[in-house]
mmCIF file of C-alpha atoms in Angstrom:
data_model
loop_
_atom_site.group_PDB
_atom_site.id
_atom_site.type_symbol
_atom_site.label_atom_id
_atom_site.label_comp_id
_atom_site.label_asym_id
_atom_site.label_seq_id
_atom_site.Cartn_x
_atom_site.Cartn_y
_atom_site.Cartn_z
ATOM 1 C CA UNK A 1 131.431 19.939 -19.706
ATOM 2 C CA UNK A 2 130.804 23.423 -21.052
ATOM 3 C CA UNK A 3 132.596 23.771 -24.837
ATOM 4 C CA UNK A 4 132.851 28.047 -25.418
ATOM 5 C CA UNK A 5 132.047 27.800 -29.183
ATOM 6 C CA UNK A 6 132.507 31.604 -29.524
ATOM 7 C CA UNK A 7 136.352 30.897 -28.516
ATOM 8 C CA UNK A 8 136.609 28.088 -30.852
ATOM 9 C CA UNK A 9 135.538 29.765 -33.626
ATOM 10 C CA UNK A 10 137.800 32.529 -33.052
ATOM 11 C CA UNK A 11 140.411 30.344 -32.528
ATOM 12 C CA UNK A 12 139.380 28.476 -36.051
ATOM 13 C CA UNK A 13 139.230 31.685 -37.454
ATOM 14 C CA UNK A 14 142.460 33.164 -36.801
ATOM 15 C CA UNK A 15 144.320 30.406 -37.232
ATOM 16 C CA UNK A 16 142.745 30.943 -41.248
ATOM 17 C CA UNK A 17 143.847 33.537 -41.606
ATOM 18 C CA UNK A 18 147.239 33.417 -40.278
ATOM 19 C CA UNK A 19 147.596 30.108 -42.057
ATOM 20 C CA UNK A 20 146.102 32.163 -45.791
ATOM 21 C CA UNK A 21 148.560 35.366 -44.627
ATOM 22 C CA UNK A 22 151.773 32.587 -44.389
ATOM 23 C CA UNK A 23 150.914 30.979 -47.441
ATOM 24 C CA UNK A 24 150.578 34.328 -49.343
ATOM 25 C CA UNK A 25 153.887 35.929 -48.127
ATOM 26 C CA UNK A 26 156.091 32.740 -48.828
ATOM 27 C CA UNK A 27 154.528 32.866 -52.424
ATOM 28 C CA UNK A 28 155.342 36.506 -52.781
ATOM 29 C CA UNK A 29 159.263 35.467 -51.973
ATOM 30 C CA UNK A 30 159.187 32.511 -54.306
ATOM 31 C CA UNK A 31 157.744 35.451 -56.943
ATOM 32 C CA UNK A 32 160.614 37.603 -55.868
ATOM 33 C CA UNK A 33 163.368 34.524 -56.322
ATOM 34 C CA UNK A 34 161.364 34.044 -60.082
ATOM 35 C CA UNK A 35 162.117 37.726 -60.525
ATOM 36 C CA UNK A 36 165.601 37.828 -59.521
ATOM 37 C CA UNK A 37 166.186 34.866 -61.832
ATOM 38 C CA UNK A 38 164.154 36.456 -65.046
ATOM 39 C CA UNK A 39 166.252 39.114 -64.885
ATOM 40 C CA UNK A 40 169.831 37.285 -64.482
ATOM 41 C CA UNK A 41 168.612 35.272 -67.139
ATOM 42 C CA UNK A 42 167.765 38.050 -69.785
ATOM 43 C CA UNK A 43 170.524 39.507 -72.327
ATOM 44 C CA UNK A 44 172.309 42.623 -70.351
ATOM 45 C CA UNK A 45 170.209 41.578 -67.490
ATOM 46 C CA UNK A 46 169.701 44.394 -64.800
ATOM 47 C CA UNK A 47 171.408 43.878 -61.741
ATOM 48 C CA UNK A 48 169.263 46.202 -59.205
ATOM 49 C CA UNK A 49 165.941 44.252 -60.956
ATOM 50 C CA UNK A 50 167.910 40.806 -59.577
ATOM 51 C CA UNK A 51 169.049 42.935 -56.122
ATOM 52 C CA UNK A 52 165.684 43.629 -55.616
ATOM 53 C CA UNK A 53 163.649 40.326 -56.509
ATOM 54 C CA UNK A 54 166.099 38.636 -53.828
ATOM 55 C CA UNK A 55 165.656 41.300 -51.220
ATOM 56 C CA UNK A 56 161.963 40.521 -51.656
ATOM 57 C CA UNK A 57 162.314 37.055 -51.504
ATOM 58 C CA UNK A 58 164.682 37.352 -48.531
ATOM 59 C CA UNK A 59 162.132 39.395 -46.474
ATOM 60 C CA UNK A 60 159.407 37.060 -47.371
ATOM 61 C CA UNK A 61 161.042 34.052 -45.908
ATOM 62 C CA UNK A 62 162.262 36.128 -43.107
ATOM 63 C CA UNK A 63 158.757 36.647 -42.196
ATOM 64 C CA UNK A 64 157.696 33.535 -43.307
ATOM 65 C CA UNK A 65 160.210 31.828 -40.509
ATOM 66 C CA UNK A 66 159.600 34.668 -38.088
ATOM 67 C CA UNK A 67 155.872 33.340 -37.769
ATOM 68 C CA UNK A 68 156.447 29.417 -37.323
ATOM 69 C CA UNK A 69 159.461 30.442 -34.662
ATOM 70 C CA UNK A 70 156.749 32.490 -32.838
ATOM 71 C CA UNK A 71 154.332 29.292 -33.286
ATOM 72 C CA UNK A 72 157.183 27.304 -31.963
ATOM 73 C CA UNK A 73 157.816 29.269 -29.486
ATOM 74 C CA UNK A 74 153.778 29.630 -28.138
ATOM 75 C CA UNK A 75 153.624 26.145 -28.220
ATOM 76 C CA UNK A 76 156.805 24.800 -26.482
ATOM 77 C CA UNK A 77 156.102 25.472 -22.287
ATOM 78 C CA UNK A 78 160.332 25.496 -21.846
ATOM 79 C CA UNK A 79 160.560 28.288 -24.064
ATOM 80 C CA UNK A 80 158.670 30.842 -21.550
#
């Protein structure tokens, strides 16, 4: 048995950095939801600062789910 450590590594290594890139853009939404909350909270709080903290947010986790449904999908044989 012949084990292509070049491929594994790459493999390992992607999979990093996909898994760092996730992580990142889901806390960048929960930063956006923090946002969009700050700014409902504060006294004659600006509604485009809220707009925008949850269109952030929304687009994070839209991304966020758009990777583990690709995942899903490369992983599950029925779905090709």
């Amino acid at each position: 048995m012949h084990v292509d450590w070049s491929a594994l590594g790459r493999v390992a290594a992607v999979s990093l950095g996909v898994t760092v890139a996730v992580v990142v853009v889901f806390t960048f939404g929960v930063l956006g939801l923090s946002r969009a909350d700050a700014a409902r909270d504060d006294a004659g709080g600006d509604g485009a600062a809220a707009a925008s903290g949850r269109a952030q947010a929304g687009l994070c986790f839209l991304a966020c789910a758009a990777v583990v449904a690709y995942g899903i999908y490369l992983i599950v044989p029925q779905f090709h």
